[in-house]
Coordinates of C-alpha atoms in Angstrom, one line a residue:
X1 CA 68.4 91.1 -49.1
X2 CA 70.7 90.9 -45.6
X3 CA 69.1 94.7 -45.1
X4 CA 65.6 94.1 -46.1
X5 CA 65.4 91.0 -43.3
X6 CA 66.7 93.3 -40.9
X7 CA 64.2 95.6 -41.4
X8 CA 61.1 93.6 -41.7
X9 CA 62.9 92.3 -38.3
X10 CA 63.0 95.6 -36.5
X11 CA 59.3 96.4 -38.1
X12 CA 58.0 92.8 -35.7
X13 CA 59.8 94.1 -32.9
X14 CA 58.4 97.5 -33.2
X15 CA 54.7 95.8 -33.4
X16 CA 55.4 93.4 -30.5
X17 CA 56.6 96.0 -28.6
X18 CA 53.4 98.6 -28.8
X19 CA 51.2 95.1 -28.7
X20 CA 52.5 94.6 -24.9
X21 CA 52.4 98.2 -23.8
X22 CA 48.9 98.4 -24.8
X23 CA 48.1 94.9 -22.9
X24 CA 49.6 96.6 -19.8
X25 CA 48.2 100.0 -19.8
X26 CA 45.4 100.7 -18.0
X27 CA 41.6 100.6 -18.9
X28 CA 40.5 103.6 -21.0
X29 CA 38.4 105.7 -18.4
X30 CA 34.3 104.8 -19.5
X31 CA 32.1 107.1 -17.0
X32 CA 28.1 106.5 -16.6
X33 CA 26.8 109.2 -16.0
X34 CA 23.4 108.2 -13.2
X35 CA 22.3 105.1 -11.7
X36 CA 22.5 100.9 -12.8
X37 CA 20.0 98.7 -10.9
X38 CA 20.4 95.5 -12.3
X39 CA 18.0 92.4 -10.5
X40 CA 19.3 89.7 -13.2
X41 CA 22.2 88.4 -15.0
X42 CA 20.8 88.6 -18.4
X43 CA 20.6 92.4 -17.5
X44 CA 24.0 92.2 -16.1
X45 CA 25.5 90.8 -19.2
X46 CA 23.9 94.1 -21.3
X47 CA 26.4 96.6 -19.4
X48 CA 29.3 98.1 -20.9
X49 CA 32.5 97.8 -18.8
X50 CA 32.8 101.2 -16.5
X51 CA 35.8 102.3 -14.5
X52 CA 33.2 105.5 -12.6
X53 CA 29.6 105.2 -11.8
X54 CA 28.0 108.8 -11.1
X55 CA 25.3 107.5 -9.2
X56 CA 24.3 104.4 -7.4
X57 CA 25.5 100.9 -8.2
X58 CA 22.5 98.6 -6.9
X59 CA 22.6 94.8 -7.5
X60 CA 19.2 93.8 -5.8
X61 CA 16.0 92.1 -6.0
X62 CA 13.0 92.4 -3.8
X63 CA 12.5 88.6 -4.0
X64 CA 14.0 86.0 -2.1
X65 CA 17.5 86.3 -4.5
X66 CA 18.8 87.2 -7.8
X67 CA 20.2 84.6 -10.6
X68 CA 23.0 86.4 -10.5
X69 CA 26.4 84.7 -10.6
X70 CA 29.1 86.6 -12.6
X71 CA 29.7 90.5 -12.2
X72 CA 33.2 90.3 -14.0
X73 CA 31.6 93.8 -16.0
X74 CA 32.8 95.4 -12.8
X75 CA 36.1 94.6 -12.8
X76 CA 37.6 97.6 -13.7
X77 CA 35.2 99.8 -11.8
X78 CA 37.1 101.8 -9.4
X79 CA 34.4 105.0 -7.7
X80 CA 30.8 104.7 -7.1
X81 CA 29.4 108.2 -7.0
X82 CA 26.5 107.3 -5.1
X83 CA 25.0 104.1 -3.0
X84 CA 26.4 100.2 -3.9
X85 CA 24.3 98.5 -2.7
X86 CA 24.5 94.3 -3.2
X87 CA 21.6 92.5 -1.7
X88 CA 19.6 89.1 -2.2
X89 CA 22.2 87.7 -4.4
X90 CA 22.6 84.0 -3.0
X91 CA 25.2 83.2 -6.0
X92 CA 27.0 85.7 -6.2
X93 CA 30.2 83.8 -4.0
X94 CA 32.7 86.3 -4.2
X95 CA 33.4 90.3 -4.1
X96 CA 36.3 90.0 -6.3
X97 CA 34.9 91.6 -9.5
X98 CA 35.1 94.9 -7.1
X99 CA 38.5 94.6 -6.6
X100 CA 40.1 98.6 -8.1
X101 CA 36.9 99.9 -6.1
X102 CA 38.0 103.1 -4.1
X103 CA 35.8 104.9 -3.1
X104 CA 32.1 105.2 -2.7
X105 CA 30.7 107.9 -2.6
X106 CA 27.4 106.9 -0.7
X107 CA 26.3 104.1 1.3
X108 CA 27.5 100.4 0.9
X109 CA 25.0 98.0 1.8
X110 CA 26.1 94.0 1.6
X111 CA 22.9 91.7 2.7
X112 CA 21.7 88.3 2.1
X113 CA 24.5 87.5 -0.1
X114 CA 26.1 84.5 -0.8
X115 CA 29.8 86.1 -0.4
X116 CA 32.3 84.3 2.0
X117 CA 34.8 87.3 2.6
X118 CA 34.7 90.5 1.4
X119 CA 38.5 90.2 0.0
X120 CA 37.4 92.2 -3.1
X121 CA 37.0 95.9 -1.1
X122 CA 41.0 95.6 0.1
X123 CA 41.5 98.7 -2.5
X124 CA 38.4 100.2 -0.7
X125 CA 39.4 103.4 1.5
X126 CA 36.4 105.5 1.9
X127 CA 32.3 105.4 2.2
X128 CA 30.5 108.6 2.2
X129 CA 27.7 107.4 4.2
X130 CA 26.9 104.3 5.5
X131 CA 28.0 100.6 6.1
X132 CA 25.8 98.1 6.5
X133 CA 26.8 94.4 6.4
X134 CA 23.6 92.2 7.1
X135 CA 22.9 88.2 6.9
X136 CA 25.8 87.4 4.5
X137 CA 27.3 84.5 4.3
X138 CA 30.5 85.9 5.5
X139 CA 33.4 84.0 7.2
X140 CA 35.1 86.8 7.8
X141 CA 35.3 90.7 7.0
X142 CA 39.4 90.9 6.7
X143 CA 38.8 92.6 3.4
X144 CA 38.0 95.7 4.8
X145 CA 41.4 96.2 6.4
X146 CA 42.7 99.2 4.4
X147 CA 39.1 101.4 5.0
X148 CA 39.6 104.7 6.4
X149 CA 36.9 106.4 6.0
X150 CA 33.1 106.0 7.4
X151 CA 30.3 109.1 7.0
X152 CA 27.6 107.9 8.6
X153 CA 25.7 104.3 10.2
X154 CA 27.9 101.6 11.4
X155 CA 25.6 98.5 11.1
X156 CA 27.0 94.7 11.3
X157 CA 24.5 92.0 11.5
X158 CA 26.8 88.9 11.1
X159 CA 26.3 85.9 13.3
X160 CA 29.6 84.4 11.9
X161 CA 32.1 87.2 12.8
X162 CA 33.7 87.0 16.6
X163 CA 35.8 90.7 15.7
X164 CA 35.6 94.0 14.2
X165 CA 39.8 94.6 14.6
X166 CA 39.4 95.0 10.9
X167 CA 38.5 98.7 11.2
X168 CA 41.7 99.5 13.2
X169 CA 42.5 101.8 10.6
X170 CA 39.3 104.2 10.0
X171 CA 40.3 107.7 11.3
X172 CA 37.0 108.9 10.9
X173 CA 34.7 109.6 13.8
X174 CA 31.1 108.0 13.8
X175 CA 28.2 110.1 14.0
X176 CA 25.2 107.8 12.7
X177 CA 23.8 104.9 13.9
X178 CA 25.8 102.1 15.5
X179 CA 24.4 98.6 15.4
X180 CA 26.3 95.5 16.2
X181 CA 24.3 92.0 16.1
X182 CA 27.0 89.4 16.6
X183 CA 27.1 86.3 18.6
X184 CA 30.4 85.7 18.4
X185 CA 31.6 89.6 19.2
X186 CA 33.9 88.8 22.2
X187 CA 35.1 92.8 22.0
X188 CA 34.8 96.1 20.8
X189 CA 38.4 96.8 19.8
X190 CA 38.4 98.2 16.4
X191 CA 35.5 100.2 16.7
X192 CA 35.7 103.2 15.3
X193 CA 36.2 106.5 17.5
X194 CA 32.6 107.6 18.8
X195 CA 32.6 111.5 19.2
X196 CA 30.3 112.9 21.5
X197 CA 27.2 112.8 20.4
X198 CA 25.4 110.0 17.9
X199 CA 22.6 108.8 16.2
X200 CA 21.5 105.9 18.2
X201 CA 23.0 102.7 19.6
X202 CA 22.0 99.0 19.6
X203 CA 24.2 96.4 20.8
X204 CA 23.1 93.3 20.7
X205 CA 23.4 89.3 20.8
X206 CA 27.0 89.7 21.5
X207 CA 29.5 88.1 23.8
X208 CA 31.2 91.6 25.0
X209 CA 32.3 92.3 28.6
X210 CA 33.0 96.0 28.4
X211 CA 31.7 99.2 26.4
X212 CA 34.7 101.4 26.9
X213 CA 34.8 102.2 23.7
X214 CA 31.9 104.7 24.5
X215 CA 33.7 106.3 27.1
X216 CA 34.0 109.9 25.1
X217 CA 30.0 110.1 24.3
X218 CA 27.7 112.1 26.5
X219 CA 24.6 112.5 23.7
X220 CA 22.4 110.1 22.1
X221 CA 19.8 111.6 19.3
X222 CA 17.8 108.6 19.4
X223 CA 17.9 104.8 21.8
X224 CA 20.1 103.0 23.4
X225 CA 19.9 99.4 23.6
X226 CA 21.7 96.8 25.4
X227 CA 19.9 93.5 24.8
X228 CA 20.9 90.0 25.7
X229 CA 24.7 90.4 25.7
X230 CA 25.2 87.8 28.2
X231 CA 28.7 88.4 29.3
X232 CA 28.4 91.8 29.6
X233 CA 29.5 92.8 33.5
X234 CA 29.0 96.5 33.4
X235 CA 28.1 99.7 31.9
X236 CA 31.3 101.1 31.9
X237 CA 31.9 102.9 29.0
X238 CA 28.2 105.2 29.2
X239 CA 29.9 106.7 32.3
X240 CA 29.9 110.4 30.3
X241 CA 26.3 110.3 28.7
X242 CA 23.8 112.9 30.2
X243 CA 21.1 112.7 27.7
X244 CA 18.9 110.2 25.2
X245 CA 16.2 111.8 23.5
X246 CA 14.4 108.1 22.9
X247 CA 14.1 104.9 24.1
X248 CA 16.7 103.6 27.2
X249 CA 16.5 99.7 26.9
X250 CA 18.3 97.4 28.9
X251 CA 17.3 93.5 28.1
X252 CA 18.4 89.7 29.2
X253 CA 21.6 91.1 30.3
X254 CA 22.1 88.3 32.5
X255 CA 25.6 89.2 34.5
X256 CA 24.9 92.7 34.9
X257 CA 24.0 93.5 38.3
X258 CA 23.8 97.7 38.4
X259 CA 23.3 100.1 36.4
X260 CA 26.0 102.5 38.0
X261 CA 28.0 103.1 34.9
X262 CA 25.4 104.9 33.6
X263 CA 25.1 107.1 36.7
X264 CA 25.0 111.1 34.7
X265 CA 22.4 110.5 32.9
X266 CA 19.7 113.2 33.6
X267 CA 18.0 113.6 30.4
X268 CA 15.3 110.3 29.3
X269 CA 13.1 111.6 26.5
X270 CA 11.9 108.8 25.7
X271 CA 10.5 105.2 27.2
X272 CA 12.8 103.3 29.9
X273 CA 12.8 99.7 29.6
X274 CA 14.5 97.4 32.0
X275 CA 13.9 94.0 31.5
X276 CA 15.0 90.1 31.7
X277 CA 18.1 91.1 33.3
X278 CA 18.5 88.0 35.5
X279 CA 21.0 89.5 38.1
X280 CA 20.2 92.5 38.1
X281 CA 20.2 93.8 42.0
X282 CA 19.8 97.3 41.8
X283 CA 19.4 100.7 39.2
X284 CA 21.2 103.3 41.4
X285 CA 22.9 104.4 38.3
X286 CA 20.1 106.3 37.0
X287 CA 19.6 108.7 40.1
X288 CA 20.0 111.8 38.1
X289 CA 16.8 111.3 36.3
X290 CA 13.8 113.6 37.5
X291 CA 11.9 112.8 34.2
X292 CA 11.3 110.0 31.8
X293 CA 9.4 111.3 28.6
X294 CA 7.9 108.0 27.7
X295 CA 6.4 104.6 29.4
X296 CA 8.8 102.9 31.7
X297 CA 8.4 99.2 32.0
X298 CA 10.7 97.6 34.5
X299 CA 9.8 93.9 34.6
X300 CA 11.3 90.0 35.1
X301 CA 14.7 91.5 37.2
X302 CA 14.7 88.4 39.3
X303 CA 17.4 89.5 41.6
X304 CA 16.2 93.3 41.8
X305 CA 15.5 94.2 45.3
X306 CA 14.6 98.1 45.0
X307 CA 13.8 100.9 43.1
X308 CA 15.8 103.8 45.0
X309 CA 17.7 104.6 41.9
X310 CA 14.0 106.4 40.6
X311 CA 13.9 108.2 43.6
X312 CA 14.3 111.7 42.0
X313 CA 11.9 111.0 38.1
X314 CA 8.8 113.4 39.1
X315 CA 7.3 112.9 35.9
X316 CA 6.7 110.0 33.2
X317 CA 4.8 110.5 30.1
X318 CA 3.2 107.4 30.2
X319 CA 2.1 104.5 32.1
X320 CA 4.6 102.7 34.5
X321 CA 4.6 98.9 34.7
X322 CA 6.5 96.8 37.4
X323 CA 6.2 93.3 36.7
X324 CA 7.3 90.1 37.5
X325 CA 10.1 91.0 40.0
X326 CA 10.5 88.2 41.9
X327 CA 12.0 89.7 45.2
X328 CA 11.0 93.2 44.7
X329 CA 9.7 94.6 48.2
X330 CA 11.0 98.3 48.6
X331 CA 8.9 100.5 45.9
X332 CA 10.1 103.5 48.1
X333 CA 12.1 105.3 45.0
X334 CA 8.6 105.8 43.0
X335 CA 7.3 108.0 46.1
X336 CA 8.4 111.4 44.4
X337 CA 6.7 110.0 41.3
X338 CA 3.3 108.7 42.8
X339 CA 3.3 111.8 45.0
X340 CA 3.4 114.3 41.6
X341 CA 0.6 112.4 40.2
X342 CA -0.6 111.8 36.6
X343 CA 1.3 108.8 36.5
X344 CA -1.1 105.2 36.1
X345 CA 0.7 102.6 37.9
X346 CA 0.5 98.9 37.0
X347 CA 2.3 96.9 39.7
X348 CA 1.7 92.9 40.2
X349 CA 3.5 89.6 40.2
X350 CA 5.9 90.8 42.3
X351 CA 7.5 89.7 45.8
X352 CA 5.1 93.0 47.2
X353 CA 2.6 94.5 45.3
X354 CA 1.2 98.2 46.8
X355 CA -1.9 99.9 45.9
X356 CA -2.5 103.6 45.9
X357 CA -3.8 103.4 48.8
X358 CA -0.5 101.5 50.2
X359 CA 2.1 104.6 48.5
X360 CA -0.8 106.9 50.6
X361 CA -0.3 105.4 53.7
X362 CA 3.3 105.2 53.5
X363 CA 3.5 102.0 53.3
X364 CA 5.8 101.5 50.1
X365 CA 8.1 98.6 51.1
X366 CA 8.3 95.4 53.3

């Protein structure tokens, strides 16, 4: 009897034993194969728990949100072949469901959300393309701390977020867009390394002093703006960049005075666009210019005095306006440009105003 009780009590041990190791072992892998786009939690709720997703992961609606509050289905989801992309979903709080997520292997895309951190992507080391964190409803972006990898656009519309330190670790260098919309920026630091040549740049709404980040690029594919960064005291940082194939835009700046950090730029293949810079005196640093491809609009400098830095564009491909300048007298840096003709001229509302028949005389300043 003695030997029977110690055997049905070895046989429960036995059991309890292979009961815990299979509590502790990890998910069985369950790939789907293509893409999930899911706009609703009922058709959340239908999905099978998957630890790889072939194609793209998209949790969207084209409405104003979702209904969307639980994505616990992903919680053993750990690569996303293609594009995640998590947008309009004002109750979905939290990222944590996406918390043995890797990799992805395509773009992830986070806007109009209702998530407060993104604490859920710490696992996260690599995107294939791009990342694009929009109108969230973010406190901060800490959770991104252990990415090292970007492939392609840099984009970060958050008006809550005063620092981007959180990408001190990606090695990678960015190629693709860059676009930073943040009003409480205060620095750069943490942006990723910026080869030399990339997509386009827009910095914007921010309360950055200094670009040096920049200071290894010399070629922009497409624009360049630099709107209404109102503590921004210089250029410096675009010191290396010799061409833009589009648009140059330089807005509401309202402590810059010059433009002479931008002083090798020779190539402008697209329109120039100087405006609302409130103390702005002069644009010496584009000198190297003898062409601008597009229209160039140079308007509502308050404090700019001349235009000598134009002095060697011969060509524009479009109409030049000059607006609103409030003590602009010496026009004496368009004469190479007037003198080449083809250009239309609209000057007015400014502290001088010549005609044609005032560049003709000579008379281009007073």
């Amino acid at each position: 009897m003695k030997i029977k009780n110690l055997l049905n009590l070895l046989l429960c041990l036995i059991l309890l034993n292979c009961s815990t190791d299979d509590n502790n072992s990890e998910p069985t892998e369950n790939i789907f194969n293509g893409d999930i786009v899911v706009s609703s939690q009922a058709e959340v709720d239908l999905l099978e728990t998957y630890t790889k997703i072939t194609g793209d992961l998209k949790i969207e609606t084209l409405l104003s949100s979702t209904d969307i509050i639980n994505l616990s289905v992903f919680s053993d989801l750990t690569e996303i072949g293609g594009d995640f992309i998590l947008e309009n979903n004002s109750g979905v709080l939290s990222t944590e469901s996406f918390s043995k997520v890797q990799l992805v292997g395509g773009s992830l895309e986070l806007g109009n959300n209702g998530i407060k951190n993104l604490d859920g992507f710490l696992n996260l080391k690599s995107i294939g393309s791009n990342l694009i964190i929009r109108n969230n409803a973010l406190e901060n972006i800490d959770g991104l701390t252990n990415l090292i990898s970007i492939g392609g656009d840099f984009n970060i519309k958050q008006s809550q977020i005063s620092s981007i330190e959180v990408f001190n670790n990606v090695t990678s260098t960015l190629k693709g867009w860059i676009w930073l919309e943040m009003e409480k920026l205060e620095s750069l630091n943490g942006l990723p390394k910026i080869g030399l040549t990339t997509e386009s740049i827009v910095i914007s709404q921010t309360k950055i002093q200094s670009l040096e980040p920049f200071s290894d690029l010399q070629n922009i594919n497409g624009i360049l703006e630099i709107n209404n960064n109102d503590n921004l005291v210089s250029l410096n940082g675009f010191q290396n960049i010799t061409s833009i194939q589009g648009k140059l835009s330089i807005r509401g700046n309202d402590t810059l005075q010059n433009l002479d950090k931008i002083n090798n730029l020779s190539i402008l293949n697209g329109e120039l666009d100087i405006f609302g810079n409130i103390n702005l005196e002069d644009i010496n640093g584009l000198s190297k210019l003898n062409s601008i491809g597009g229209y160039g609009y140079v308007s509502y400098n308050d404090s700019l005095t001349n235009l000598d830095g134009l002095s060697n564009v011969v060509s524009a491909g479009g109409r030049f306006e000059i607006e609103g300048n409030a003590i602009l007298k010496d026009f004496c840096g368009l004469n190479s440009l007037f003198n080449n003709g083809g250009t239309i001229f609209d000057i007015r509302i400014n502290a001088y105003n010549p005609t044609q028949q005032n560049f003709t005389d000579g008379n281009c300043s007073i």
